[in-house]
Coordinates of C-alpha atoms and ligand atoms in Angstrom, one line a residue:
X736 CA 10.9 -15.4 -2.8
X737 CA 12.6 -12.6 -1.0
X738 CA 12.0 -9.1 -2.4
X739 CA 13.5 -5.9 -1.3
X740 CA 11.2 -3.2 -2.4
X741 CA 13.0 0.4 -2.2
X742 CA 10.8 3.5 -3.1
X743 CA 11.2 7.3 -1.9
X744 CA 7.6 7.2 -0.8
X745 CA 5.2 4.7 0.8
X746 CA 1.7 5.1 1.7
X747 CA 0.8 6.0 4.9
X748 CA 4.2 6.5 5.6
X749 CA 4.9 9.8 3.2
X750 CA 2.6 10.6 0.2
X751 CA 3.0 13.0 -2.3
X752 CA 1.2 11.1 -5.4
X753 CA 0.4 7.6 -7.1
X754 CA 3.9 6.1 -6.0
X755 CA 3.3 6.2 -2.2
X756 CA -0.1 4.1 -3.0
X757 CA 1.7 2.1 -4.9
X758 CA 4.8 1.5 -2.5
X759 CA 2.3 1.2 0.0
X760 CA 0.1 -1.6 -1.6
X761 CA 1.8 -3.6 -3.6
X762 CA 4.3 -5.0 -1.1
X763 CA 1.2 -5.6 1.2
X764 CA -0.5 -7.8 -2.0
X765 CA 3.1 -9.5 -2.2
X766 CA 3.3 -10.5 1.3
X767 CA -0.7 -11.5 1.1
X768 CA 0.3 -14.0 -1.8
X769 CA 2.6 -15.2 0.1
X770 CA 6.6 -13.7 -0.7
X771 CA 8.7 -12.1 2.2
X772 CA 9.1 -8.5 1.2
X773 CA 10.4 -6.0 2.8
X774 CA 9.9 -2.4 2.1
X775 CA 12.7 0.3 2.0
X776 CA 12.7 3.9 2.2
X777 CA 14.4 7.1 3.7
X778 CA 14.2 8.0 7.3
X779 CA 11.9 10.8 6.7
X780 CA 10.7 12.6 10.0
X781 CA 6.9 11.4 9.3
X782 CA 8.1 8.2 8.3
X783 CA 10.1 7.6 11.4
X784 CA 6.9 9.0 13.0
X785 CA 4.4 6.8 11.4
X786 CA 6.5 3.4 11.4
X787 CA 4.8 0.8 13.6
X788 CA 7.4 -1.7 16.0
X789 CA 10.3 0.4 15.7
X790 CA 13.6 -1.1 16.7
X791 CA 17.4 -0.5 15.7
X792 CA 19.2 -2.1 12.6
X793 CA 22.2 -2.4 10.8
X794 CA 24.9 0.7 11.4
X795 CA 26.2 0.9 7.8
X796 CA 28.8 2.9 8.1
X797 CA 29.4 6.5 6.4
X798 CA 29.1 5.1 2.3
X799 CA 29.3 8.2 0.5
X800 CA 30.6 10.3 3.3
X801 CA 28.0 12.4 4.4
X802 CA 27.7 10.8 7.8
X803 CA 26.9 7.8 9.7
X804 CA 23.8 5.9 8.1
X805 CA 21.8 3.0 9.9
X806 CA 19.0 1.1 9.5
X807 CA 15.6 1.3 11.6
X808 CA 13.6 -1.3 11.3
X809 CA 10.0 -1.7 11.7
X810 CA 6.6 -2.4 9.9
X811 CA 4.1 -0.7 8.0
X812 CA 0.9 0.6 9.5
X813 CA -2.2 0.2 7.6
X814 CA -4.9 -1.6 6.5
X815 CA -9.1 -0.3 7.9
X816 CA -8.0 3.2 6.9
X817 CA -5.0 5.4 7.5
X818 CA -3.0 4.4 10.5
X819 CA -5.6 1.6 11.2
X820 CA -4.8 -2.0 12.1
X821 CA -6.0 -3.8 9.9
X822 CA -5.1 -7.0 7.7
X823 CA -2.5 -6.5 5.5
X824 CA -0.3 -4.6 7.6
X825 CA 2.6 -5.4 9.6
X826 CA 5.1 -5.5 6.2
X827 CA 9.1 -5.2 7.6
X828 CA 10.2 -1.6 6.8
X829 CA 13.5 -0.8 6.8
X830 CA 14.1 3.0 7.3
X831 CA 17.7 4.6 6.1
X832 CA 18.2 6.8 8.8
X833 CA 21.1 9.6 7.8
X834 CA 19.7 12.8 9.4
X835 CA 22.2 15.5 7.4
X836 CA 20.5 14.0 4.6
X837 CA 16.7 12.9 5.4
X838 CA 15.8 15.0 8.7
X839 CA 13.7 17.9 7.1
X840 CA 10.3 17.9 7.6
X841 CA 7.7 18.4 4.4
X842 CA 7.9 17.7 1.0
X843 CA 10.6 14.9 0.1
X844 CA 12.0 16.4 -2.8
X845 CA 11.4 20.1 -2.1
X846 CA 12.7 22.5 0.3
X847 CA 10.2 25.0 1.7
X848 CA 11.3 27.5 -1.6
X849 CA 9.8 25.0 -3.8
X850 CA 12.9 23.9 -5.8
X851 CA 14.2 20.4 -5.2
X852 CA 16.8 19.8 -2.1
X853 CA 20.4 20.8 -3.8
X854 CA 21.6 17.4 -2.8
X855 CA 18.8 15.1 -4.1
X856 CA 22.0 13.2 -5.8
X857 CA 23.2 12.4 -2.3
X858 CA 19.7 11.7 -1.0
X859 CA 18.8 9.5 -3.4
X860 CA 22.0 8.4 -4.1
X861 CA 22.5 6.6 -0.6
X862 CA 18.9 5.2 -0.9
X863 CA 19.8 3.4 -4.3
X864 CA 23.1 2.7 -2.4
X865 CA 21.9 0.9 0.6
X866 CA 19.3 -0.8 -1.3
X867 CA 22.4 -2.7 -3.2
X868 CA 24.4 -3.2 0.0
X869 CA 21.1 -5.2 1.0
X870 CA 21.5 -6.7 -1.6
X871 CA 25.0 -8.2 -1.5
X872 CA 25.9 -8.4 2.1
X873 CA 24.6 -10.4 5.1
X874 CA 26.2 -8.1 7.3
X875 CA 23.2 -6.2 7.6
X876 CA 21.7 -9.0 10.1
X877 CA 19.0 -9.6 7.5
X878 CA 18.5 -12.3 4.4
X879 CA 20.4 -11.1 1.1
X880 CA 16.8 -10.5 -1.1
X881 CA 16.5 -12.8 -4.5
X882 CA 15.4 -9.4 -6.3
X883 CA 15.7 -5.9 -5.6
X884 CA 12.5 -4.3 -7.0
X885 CA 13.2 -0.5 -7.5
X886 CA 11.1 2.0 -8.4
X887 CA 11.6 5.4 -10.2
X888 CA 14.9 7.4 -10.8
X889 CA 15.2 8.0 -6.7
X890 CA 16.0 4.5 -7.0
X891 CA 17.8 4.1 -10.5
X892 CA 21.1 3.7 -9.3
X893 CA 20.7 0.5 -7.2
X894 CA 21.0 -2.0 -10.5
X895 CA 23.9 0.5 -11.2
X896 CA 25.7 -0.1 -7.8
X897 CA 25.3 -3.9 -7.6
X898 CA 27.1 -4.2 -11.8
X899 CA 30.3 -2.3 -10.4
X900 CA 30.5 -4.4 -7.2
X901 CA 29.8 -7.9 -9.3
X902 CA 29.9 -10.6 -7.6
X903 CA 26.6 -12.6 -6.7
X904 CA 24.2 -9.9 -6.5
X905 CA 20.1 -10.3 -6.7
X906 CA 18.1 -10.0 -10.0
X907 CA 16.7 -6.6 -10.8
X908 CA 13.7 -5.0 -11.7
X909 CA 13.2 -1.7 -12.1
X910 CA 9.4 0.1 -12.2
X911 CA 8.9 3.4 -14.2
X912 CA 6.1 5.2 -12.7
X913 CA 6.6 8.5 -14.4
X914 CA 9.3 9.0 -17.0
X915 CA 8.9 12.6 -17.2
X916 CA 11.0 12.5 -14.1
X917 CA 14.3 11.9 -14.6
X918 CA 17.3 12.2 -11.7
X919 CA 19.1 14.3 -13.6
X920 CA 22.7 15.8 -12.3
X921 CA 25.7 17.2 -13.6
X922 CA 27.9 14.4 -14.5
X923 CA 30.9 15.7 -12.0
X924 CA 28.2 14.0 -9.1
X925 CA 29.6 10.8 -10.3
X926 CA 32.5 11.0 -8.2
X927 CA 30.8 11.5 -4.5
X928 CA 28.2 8.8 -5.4
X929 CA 30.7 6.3 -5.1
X930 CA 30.4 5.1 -9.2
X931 CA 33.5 5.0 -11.9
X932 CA 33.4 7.6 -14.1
X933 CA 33.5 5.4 -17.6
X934 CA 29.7 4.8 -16.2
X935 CA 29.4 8.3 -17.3
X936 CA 28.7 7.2 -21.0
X937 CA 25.7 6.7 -23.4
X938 CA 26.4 3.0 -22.5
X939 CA 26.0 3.7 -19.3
X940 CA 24.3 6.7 -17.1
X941 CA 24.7 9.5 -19.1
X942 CA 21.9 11.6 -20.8
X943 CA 22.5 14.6 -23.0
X944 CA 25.5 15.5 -20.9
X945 CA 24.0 15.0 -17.5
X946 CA 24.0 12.3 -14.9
X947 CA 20.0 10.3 -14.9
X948 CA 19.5 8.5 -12.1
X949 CA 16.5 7.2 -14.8
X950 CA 18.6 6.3 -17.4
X951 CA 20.9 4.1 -14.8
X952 CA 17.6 2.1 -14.0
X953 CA 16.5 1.5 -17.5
X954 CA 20.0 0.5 -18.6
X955 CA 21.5 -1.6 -15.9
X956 CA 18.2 -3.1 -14.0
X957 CA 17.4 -6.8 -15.2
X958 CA 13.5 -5.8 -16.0
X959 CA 11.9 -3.0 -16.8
X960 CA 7.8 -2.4 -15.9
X961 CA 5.9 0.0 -16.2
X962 CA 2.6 0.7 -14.5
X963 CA 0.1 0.1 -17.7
X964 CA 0.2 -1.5 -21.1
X965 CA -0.6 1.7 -23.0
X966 CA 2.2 3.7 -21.5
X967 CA 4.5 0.7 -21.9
X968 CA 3.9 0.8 -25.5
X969 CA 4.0 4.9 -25.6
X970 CA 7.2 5.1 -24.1
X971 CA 8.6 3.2 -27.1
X972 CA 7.3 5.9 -29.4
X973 CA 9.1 9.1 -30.7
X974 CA 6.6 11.2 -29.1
X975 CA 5.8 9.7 -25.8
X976 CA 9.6 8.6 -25.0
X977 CA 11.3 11.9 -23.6
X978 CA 14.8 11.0 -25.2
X979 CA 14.6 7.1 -23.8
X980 CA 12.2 5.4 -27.1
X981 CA 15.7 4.3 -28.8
X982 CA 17.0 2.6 -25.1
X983 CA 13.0 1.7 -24.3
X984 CA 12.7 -0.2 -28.0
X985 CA 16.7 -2.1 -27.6
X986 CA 15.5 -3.3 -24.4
X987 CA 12.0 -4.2 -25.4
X988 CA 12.3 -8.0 -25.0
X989 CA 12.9 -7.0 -21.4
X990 CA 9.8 -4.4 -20.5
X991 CA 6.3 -5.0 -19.6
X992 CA 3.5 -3.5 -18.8
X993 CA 1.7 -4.4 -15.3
X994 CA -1.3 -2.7 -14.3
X995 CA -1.3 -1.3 -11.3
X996 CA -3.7 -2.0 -8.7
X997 CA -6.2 0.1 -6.2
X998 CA -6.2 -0.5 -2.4
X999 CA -9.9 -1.3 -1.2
X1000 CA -8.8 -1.2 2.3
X1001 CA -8.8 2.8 2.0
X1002 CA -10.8 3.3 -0.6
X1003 CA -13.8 1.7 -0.1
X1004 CA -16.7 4.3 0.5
X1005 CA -19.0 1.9 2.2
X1006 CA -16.1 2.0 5.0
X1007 CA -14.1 5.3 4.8
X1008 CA -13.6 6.9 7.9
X1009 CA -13.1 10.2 6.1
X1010 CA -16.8 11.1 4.5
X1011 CA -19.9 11.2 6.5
X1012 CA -22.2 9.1 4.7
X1013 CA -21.0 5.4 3.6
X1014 CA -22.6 4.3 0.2
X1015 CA -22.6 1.0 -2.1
X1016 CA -23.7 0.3 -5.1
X1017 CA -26.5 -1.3 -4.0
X1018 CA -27.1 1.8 -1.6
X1019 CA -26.3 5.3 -3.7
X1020 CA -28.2 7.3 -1.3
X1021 CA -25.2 8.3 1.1
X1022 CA -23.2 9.4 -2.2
X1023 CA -26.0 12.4 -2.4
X1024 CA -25.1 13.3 1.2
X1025 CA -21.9 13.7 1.1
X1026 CA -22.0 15.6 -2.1
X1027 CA -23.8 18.1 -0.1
X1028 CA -21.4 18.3 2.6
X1029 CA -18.5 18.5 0.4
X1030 CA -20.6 21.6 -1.4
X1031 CA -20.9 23.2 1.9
X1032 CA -17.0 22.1 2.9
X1033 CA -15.7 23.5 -0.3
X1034 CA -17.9 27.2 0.2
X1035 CA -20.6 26.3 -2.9
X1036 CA -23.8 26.9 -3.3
X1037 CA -25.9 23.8 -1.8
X1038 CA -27.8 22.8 -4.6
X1039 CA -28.5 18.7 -5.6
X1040 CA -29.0 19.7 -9.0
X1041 CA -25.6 21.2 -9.8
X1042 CA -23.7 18.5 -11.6
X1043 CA -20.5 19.1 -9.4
X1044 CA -16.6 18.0 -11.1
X1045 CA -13.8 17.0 -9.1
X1046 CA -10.3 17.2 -9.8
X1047 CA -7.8 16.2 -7.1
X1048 CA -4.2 16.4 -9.0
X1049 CA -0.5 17.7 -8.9
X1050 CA -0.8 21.3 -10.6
X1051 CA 1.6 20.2 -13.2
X1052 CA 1.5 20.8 -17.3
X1053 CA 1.1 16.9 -17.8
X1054 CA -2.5 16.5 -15.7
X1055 CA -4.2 19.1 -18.1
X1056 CA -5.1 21.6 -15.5
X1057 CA -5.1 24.4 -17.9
X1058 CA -7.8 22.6 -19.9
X1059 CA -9.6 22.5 -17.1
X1060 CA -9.7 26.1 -16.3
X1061 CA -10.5 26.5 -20.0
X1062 CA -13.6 25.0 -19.6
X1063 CA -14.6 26.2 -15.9
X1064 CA -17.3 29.1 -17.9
X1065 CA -18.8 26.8 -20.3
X1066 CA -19.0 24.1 -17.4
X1067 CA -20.6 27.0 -14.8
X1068 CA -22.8 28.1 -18.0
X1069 CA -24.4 24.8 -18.1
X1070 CA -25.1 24.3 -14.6
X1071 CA -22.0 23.0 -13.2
X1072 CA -19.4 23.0 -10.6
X1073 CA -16.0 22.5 -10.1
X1074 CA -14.1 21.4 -7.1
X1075 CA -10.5 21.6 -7.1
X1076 CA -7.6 20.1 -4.9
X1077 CA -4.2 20.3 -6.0
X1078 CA -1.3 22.2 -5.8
X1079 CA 2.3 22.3 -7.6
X1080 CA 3.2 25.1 -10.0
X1081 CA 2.4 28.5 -8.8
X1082 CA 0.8 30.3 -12.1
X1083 CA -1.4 27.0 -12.1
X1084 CA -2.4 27.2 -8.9
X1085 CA -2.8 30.9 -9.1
X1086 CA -5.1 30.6 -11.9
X1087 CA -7.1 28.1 -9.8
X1088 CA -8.0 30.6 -7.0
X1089 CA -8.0 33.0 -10.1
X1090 CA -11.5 30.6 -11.4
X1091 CA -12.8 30.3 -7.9
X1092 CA -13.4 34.2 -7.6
X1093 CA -14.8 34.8 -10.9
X1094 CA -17.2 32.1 -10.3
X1095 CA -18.1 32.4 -6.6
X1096 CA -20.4 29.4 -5.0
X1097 CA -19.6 27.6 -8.7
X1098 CA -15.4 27.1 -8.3
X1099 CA -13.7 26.5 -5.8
X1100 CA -10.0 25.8 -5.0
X1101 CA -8.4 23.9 -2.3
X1102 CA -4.5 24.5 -2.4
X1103 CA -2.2 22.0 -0.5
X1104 CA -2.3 18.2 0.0
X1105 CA -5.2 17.0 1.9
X1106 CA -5.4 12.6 2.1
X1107 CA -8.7 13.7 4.0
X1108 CA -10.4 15.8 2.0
X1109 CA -9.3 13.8 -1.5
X1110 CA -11.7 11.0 0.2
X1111 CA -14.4 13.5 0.5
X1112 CA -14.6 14.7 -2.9
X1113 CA -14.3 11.1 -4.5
X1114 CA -17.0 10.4 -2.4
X1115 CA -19.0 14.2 -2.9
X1116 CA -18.4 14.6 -6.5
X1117 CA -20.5 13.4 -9.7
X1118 CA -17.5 13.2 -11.9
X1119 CA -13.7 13.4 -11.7
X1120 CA -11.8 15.2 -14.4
X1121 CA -8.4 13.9 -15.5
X1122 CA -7.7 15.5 -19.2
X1123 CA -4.0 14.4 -18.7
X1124 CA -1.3 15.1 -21.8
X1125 CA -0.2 11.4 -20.4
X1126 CA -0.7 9.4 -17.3
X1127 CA 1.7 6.3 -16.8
X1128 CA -1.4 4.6 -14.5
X1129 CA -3.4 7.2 -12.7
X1130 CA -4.9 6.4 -9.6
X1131 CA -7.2 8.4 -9.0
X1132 CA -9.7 7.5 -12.0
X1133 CA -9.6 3.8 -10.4
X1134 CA -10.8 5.3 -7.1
X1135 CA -13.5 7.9 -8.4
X1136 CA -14.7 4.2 -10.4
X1137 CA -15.1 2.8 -7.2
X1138 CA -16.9 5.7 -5.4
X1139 CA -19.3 6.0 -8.7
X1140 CA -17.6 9.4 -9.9
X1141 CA -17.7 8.7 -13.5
X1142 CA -14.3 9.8 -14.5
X1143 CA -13.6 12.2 -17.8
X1144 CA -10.3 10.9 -19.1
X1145 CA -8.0 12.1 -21.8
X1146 CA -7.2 8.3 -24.2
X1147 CA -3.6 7.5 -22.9
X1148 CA -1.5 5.5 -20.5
X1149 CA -3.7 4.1 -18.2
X1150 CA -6.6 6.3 -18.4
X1151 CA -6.5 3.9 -22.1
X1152 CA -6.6 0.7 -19.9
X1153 CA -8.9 1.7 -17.3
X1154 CA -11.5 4.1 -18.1
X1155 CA -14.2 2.6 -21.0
X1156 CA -16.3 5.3 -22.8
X1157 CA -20.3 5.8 -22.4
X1158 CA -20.8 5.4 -26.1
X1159 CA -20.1 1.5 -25.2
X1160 CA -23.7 0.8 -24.0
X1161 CA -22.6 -2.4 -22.1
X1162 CA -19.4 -1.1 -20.6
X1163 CA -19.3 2.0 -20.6
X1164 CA -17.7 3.5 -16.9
X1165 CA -17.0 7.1 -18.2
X1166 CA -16.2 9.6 -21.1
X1167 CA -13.7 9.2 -23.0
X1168 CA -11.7 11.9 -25.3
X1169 CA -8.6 11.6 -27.9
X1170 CA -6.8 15.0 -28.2
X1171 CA -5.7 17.3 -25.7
X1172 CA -7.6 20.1 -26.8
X1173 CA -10.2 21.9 -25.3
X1174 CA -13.4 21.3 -28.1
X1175 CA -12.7 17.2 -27.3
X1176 CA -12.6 18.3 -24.0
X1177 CA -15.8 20.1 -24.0
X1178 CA -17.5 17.7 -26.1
X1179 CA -16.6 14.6 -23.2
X1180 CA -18.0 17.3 -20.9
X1181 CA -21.4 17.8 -22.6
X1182 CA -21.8 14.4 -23.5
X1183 CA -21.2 13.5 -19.5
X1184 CA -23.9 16.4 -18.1
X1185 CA -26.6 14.9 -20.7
X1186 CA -26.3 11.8 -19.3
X1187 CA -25.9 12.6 -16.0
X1188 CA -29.2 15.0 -16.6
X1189 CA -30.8 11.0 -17.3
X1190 CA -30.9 9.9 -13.6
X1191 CA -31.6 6.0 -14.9
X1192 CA -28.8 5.5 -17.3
X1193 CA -26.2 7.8 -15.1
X1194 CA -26.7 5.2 -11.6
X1195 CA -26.4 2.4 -14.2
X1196 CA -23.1 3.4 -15.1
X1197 CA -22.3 4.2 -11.6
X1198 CA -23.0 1.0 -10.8
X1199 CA -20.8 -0.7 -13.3
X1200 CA -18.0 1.7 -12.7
X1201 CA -18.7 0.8 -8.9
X1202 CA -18.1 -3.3 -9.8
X1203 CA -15.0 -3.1 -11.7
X1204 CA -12.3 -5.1 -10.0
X1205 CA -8.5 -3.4 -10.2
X1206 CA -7.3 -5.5 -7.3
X1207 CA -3.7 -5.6 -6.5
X1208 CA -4.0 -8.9 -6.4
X1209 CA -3.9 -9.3 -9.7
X1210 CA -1.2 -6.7 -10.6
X1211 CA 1.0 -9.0 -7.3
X1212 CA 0.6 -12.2 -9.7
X1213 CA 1.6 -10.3 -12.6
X1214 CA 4.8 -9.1 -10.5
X1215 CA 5.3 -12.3 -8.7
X1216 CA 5.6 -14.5 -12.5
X1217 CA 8.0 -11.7 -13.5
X1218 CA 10.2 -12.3 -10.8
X1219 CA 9.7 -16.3 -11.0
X1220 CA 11.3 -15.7 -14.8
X1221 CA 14.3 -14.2 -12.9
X1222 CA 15.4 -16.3 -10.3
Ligands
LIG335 P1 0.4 11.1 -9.8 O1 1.1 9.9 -9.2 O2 0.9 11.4 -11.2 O3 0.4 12.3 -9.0 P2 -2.0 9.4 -9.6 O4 -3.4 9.6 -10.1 O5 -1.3 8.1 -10.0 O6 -1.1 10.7 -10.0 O7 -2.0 9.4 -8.0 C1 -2.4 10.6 -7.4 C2 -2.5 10.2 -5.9 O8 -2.2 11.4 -5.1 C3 -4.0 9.8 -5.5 O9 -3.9 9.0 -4.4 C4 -4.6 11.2 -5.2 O10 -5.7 11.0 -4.3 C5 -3.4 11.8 -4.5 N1 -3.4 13.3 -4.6 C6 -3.0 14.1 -5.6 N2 -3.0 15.4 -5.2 C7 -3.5 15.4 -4.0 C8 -3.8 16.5 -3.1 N3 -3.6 17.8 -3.4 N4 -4.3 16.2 -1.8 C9 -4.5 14.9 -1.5 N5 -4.2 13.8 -2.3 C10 -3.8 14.1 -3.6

């Protein structure tokens, strides 16, 4: 099959969260199994940067008249670490190359104030759009794809474009990784984008007034998936569905929920370039030495003892960073540490290096994004804490599994799926809590520095947490028979 994959981020290409690993693995799984994919994403200055092979593509024109737009083809580094050469890499990347739009360095949704660009519509907007005209013309000097698979609200629009053309266009399927985000616009940005302006109705891409970019790509794609089967099912519900349960429910028959998967060619700490001390489970001594390291890179005190919590997160409302800054005393109180790595709103981040000096050599705070220094504190810390409100997949409780940091999860999305609590003997990988309040979260805590103070019974479950297998290649089969249904 032939599969256009179009995301606004892509591992190692430009990261800001779970959806670069994603955009950045998956494909890779795809192509391993055997499909021809092709991956599809803005020309940001990194990515243009880090794309392997480059050569010129397609000139496209000016679609939505903000300037000529071609294509830059290449492939995706990867595979043996960031930038490496691995196996795996080498999938076709096709770059949309725009520079009034895309030639800005940093964030790709913010601007340097911290608000999102003013013209994200357009940005996105010419993404979703040249993602379709893949789709239905050979002009391009590439194959027309059997499915476009799109991902997010940068992308909802694609399944939107290719139902007003008509004609013979691919299958669709679109991916929600986070449907807290939602595209939204005032509905007058119907016109520029190029769509009819009846679309702007509830049948259609209107939300509460506005223009969603989300909405388009839950109403119009053919399939709908979403990254686990717990937030598949919560996003159905009246309190989980942020204004889409009544769409999410009609289109039921068409949604699943697919795992998503966690790339052992970077995170894998018996070969990470980015800690010190490589470790397996069959060899947990290295894991000791680079929780050292990471005590004396983060400015704590140096102490083996310390049972030392990670948490490497956007500062946002949903990841429950206030409840971890509720507990940062009783955790210091009872001989522990926090790390922290994140950044996102200011008060929360604020509040952050707020902790760290009240609790000097105990907290400390690492503002910014830092690929390098995530590594180290999966690697360093005991325990990784992810008290999210919700969590469509989370990553990062799959990773500290595989570097034996016995994750404290919140019970939802796929935290749910993922993360099975100590209290179950024989499977237990980490500790488990059902309200988002800080007593449940405290009790997790305690029950998680008891049994980490029981040396025997904590490396156990290390171990186990160290064996469990969240390959993409089984979240590519469960992608690869959805599209089969489709074509
Ligand atoms: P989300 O996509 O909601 O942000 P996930 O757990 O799915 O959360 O994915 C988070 C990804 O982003 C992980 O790869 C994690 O290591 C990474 N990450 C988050 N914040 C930072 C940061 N400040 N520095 C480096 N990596 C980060």
């Amino acid at each position: 099959m032939r599969i256009l994959f179009v995301a606004s981020e892509a591992y190692p290409l430009i990261k800001t969260g779970g959806l670069a690993d994603v955009a950045g693995a998956l494909p890779v799984a795809l192509a391993e199994a055997g499909e021809d994919v092709r991956l599809l994403l803005p020309a940001y200055p990194d990515a243009l940067d880090r794309l392997k092979d480059k050569e010129r593509g397609a000139h496209l024109g000016d679609p939505i008249g903000v300037g000529e737009v071609k294509l830059i083809n290449g492939r995706l580094p990867g595979g043996d670490g960031p930038g490496g050469d691995g196996p795996g890499n080498g999938v076709p990347v096709s770059l949309v190359h725009c520079p009034p739009l895309y030639d800005r360095p940093g964030n790709p949704y913010l601007g340097p104030d911290g608000r999102d660009w003013p013209d994200n519509h357009l940005r996105f907007g010419l993404l979703s759009r040249v993602a379709a005209m893949l789709g239905v013309s050979s002009e391009t000097g590439m194959a027309r794809p059997d499915i476009i698979h799109a991902n997010d609200w940068q992308t909802g629009l694609v399944p939107a474009y290719l139902r007003h053309w008509g004609g013979p266009i691919p299958a669709t399927v679109f991916t929600v990784h986070n449907l807290a985000y939602q595209g939204r616009f005032p509905g007058e940005t119907i016109g520029p984008l190029g769509l009819p302006r009846a679309y702007m109705s509830m049948h259609g891409l209107e939300f509460n007034g506005d223009l969603s970019f989300l909405k388009a790509g839950l109403y119009y794609s053919d399939r709908i998936t979403t990254v686990s089967p717990t937030y598949a099912h919560e996003i159905q519900t009246d309190g989980e569905g942020q204004g889409f349960q009544g769409l999410l429910r009609a289109r039921d028959k068409d949604l699943v929920g697919i795992l998503n998967g966690e790339d052992d060619r970077i995170w894998d700490p018996a070969h990470d370039p980015d800690i010190h001390h490589p470790f397996s489970s069959a060899r947990l001594s290295g894991k000791a030495l680079d929780k050292s390291d990471l005590q004396r890179e983060m400015g704590l005190e140096e102490r083996a003892g310390f049972m030392l919590f990670g948490v490497i997160s956007r500062f946002a409302e949903q990841k429950g960073i206030d409840l971890v800054l509720e507990a940062v005393s009783d955790i210091v109180a009872n001989g522990g540490q926090v790390a922290m790595l994140g950044s996102g709103e200011p008060a929360l981040e604020e509040a952050c290096r707020v902790a760290a000096r009240s609790h000097p050599g105990r907290v400390a705070v690492r503002v910014g994004f830092d690929e390098s220094l995530a590594h180290r504190m999966q690697a360093g810390c005991d325990s990784l804490l992810m008290p999210s409100r919700f969590e469509p997949c989370g990553l990062s409780q799959l990773y500290a599994l595989r570097y034996g940091t016995l994750p404290v999860v919140r019970h939802t999305g796929g935290l749910a799926d993922t993360v099975v609590d100590a209290g179950d003997r024989e499977n237990g990988t980490g500790f488990v809590f059902w309200d988002p309040n800080i007593a449940e979260f405290q009790g997790a805590l305690h029950r998680a520095m008891a049994l980490y103070r029981q040396p025997g019974l904590w490396q156990e479950m290390q171990r186990r947490a160290m064996g469990q297998d969240f390959s993409w290649r089984r979240a590519a089969e469960g992608y690869r028979r959805l599209y089969r249904g489709l074509i």
